[in-house]
Short mmCIF file of C-alpha atoms and ligand atoms in Angstrom, two decimals:
data_model
loop_
_atom_site.label_atom_id
_atom_site.label_comp_id
_atom_site.label_asym_id
_atom_site.label_seq_id
_atom_site.Cartn_x
_atom_site.Cartn_y
_atom_site.Cartn_z
CA MET A 297 -17.29 -216.44 142.59
CA PRO A 298 -16.74 -215.08 146.01
CA VAL A 299 -16.90 -217.48 149.06
CA GLY A 300 -19.93 -216.94 151.11
CA LEU A 301 -22.14 -215.45 148.38
CA ALA A 302 -25.73 -216.71 149.26
CA TRP A 303 -26.69 -217.48 145.68
CA ALA A 304 -25.07 -220.30 143.78
CA GLN A 305 -24.72 -220.23 139.94
CA ALA A 306 -26.60 -222.89 138.14
CA ASP A 307 -24.69 -226.13 137.41
CA ILE A 308 -24.72 -225.70 133.60
CA PHE A 309 -23.03 -222.19 134.12
CA ALA A 310 -20.48 -223.56 136.74
CA GLY A 311 -16.92 -222.31 135.71
CA ALA A 312 -18.38 -219.95 132.81
CA ASP A 313 -16.02 -217.03 132.16
CA LEU A 314 -18.18 -214.04 133.27
CA ALA A 315 -15.58 -211.57 132.33
CA LEU A 316 -15.69 -213.08 128.80
CA GLY A 317 -19.55 -212.74 128.89
CA ARG A 318 -19.43 -208.92 129.74
CA GLN A 319 -16.87 -208.49 126.98
CA LEU A 320 -18.93 -210.04 124.35
CA MET A 321 -22.21 -208.25 125.28
CA THR A 322 -20.40 -205.13 125.04
CA GLN A 323 -18.69 -206.14 121.67
CA HIS A 324 -22.10 -207.12 120.26
CA GLN A 325 -23.97 -204.36 121.63
CA CYS A 326 -26.64 -206.62 123.16
CA GLU A 327 -27.79 -203.97 125.47
CA ALA A 328 -27.75 -201.09 122.98
CA CYS A 329 -30.28 -202.96 120.82
CA HIS A 330 -32.47 -203.97 123.65
CA ALA A 331 -32.54 -200.43 125.11
CA ARG A 332 -33.83 -199.29 121.53
CA HIS A 333 -36.51 -201.75 121.79
CA VAL A 334 -37.67 -201.52 125.42
CA GLY A 335 -36.09 -198.29 126.54
CA GLY A 336 -34.02 -197.56 129.69
CA ASP A 337 -30.80 -199.50 130.03
CA GLY A 338 -32.18 -202.33 128.04
CA THR A 339 -32.57 -204.66 130.95
CA ASP A 340 -36.24 -204.85 130.85
CA VAL A 341 -36.09 -207.19 127.85
CA TYR A 342 -34.89 -209.93 130.17
CA ASN A 343 -37.81 -212.18 130.98
CA PRO A 344 -40.48 -209.70 130.90
CA ALA A 345 -43.16 -212.59 130.38
CA GLY A 346 -41.45 -215.09 132.44
CA ARG A 347 -41.12 -217.31 129.23
CA LEU A 348 -37.66 -218.58 130.37
CA LYS A 349 -37.78 -220.74 133.29
CA THR A 350 -34.67 -222.73 133.48
CA PRO A 351 -31.02 -222.13 132.73
CA GLY A 352 -31.18 -224.37 129.77
CA LEU A 353 -33.86 -222.26 128.20
CA LEU A 354 -31.84 -219.13 128.86
CA ARG A 355 -28.77 -220.53 127.19
CA GLY A 356 -30.88 -221.75 124.35
CA MET A 357 -32.28 -218.16 124.05
CA VAL A 358 -28.95 -216.63 123.70
CA GLU A 359 -27.88 -219.35 121.36
CA ALA A 360 -30.90 -218.46 119.27
CA CYS A 361 -30.00 -214.87 119.18
CA ASN A 362 -26.42 -215.77 118.31
CA THR A 363 -27.71 -217.66 115.23
CA GLN A 364 -30.25 -215.17 114.17
CA LEU A 365 -27.97 -212.20 114.55
CA ASN A 366 -25.12 -214.00 113.07
CA LEU A 367 -22.85 -213.27 115.93
CA GLY A 368 -20.68 -216.29 115.44
CA LEU A 369 -20.22 -217.08 119.28
CA PHE A 370 -18.63 -220.36 120.06
CA PRO A 371 -20.54 -222.54 122.45
CA GLU A 372 -18.39 -221.60 125.50
CA GLU A 373 -18.91 -217.82 124.55
CA VAL A 374 -22.77 -218.51 124.51
CA THR A 375 -22.44 -220.22 127.90
CA ALA A 376 -20.32 -217.09 129.19
CA VAL A 377 -22.87 -214.63 128.18
CA ALA A 378 -25.95 -216.84 129.42
CA ALA A 379 -24.16 -217.19 132.71
CA LEU A 380 -23.67 -213.47 133.07
CA LEU A 381 -27.24 -212.81 132.33
CA ASN A 382 -28.33 -215.41 134.72
CA ARG A 383 -26.18 -213.80 137.55
CA ASP A 384 -27.28 -210.42 136.77
CA HIS A 385 -30.91 -211.02 135.80
CA TYR A 386 -32.54 -214.29 135.85
CA ARG A 387 -31.06 -215.87 138.85
CA PHE A 388 -31.84 -219.46 137.94
CA LYS A 389 -30.43 -222.03 139.96
C1 HEC B 515 -30.39 -206.11 116.80
C2 HEC B 515 -31.01 -206.16 118.20
C3 HEC B 515 -30.49 -206.98 119.06
C4 HEC B 515 -29.23 -207.43 119.47
C5 HEC B 515 -28.04 -206.90 118.85
C6 HEC B 515 -29.54 -208.32 120.54
N1 HEC B 515 -30.81 -208.56 120.83
FE1 HEC B 515 -31.43 -209.85 122.25
N2 HEC B 515 -33.24 -209.22 121.81
C7 HEC B 515 -33.78 -208.36 120.99
C8 HEC B 515 -35.17 -208.25 120.84
C9 HEC B 515 -35.82 -207.23 119.93
C10 HEC B 515 -35.60 -209.02 122.06
C11 HEC B 515 -36.94 -209.29 122.34
C12 HEC B 515 -37.62 -210.27 121.57
C13 HEC B 515 -38.89 -210.74 122.11
O1 HEC B 515 -39.22 -210.48 123.33
O2 HEC B 515 -39.71 -211.52 121.30
C14 HEC B 515 -34.47 -209.75 122.50
C15 HEC B 515 -34.57 -210.69 123.51
C16 HEC B 515 -33.37 -211.23 123.99
C17 HEC B 515 -33.48 -212.26 125.09
C18 HEC B 515 -34.81 -212.94 125.61
C19 HEC B 515 -35.43 -212.03 126.87
C20 HEC B 515 -36.43 -212.97 127.61
O3 HEC B 515 -36.18 -213.24 128.67
O4 HEC B 515 -37.49 -213.19 126.83
C21 HEC B 515 -32.19 -212.65 125.45
C22 HEC B 515 -31.72 -213.61 126.53
C23 HEC B 515 -31.35 -211.78 124.55
N3 HEC B 515 -32.14 -211.03 123.72
C24 HEC B 515 -30.03 -211.88 124.71
C25 HEC B 515 -29.16 -211.15 123.78
C26 HEC B 515 -27.71 -211.10 123.93
C27 HEC B 515 -26.82 -211.98 124.70
C28 HEC B 515 -27.28 -210.43 122.79
C29 HEC B 515 -25.82 -210.05 122.44
C30 HEC B 515 -25.03 -211.15 122.36
C31 HEC B 515 -28.49 -209.78 122.07
N4 HEC B 515 -29.56 -210.29 122.82
C32 HEC B 515 -28.32 -208.97 121.06
C33 HEC B 515 -32.89 -207.67 120.00
C34 HEC B 515 -31.46 -207.73 119.99
#
């Protein structure tokens, strides 16, 4: 995280490996599938209804997808993906 950035990552994602998160999302084609469902680049899938309200719920949602889609992500990988989504889309503190 560059020094001086106005926004600070949520505590539960502190130290998460964002590059790993990016790699996993590419590997598992998260956005390709979301794009098929919501169109565009797929990012409209993230929190359209505001259902997710905390970093913990976001991480839980990624864990649920992990289980449902049988992706076999390790806990630290789930955290890495959730941390990336938080930084780029949800911006929970
Ligand atoms: C096979 C298709 C598919 C794949 C692959 C997929 N998703 Fe999803 N995902 C969906 C659909 C469909 C929804 C919308 C579900 C809903 O709104 O009820 C969704 C919703 C989500 C949400 C919740 C959005 C919100 O704020 O309510 C998150 C977070 C998410 N996906 C993360 C991921 C991640 C991370 C991956 C890759 C590791 C992934 N998904 C892979 C189909 C997929």
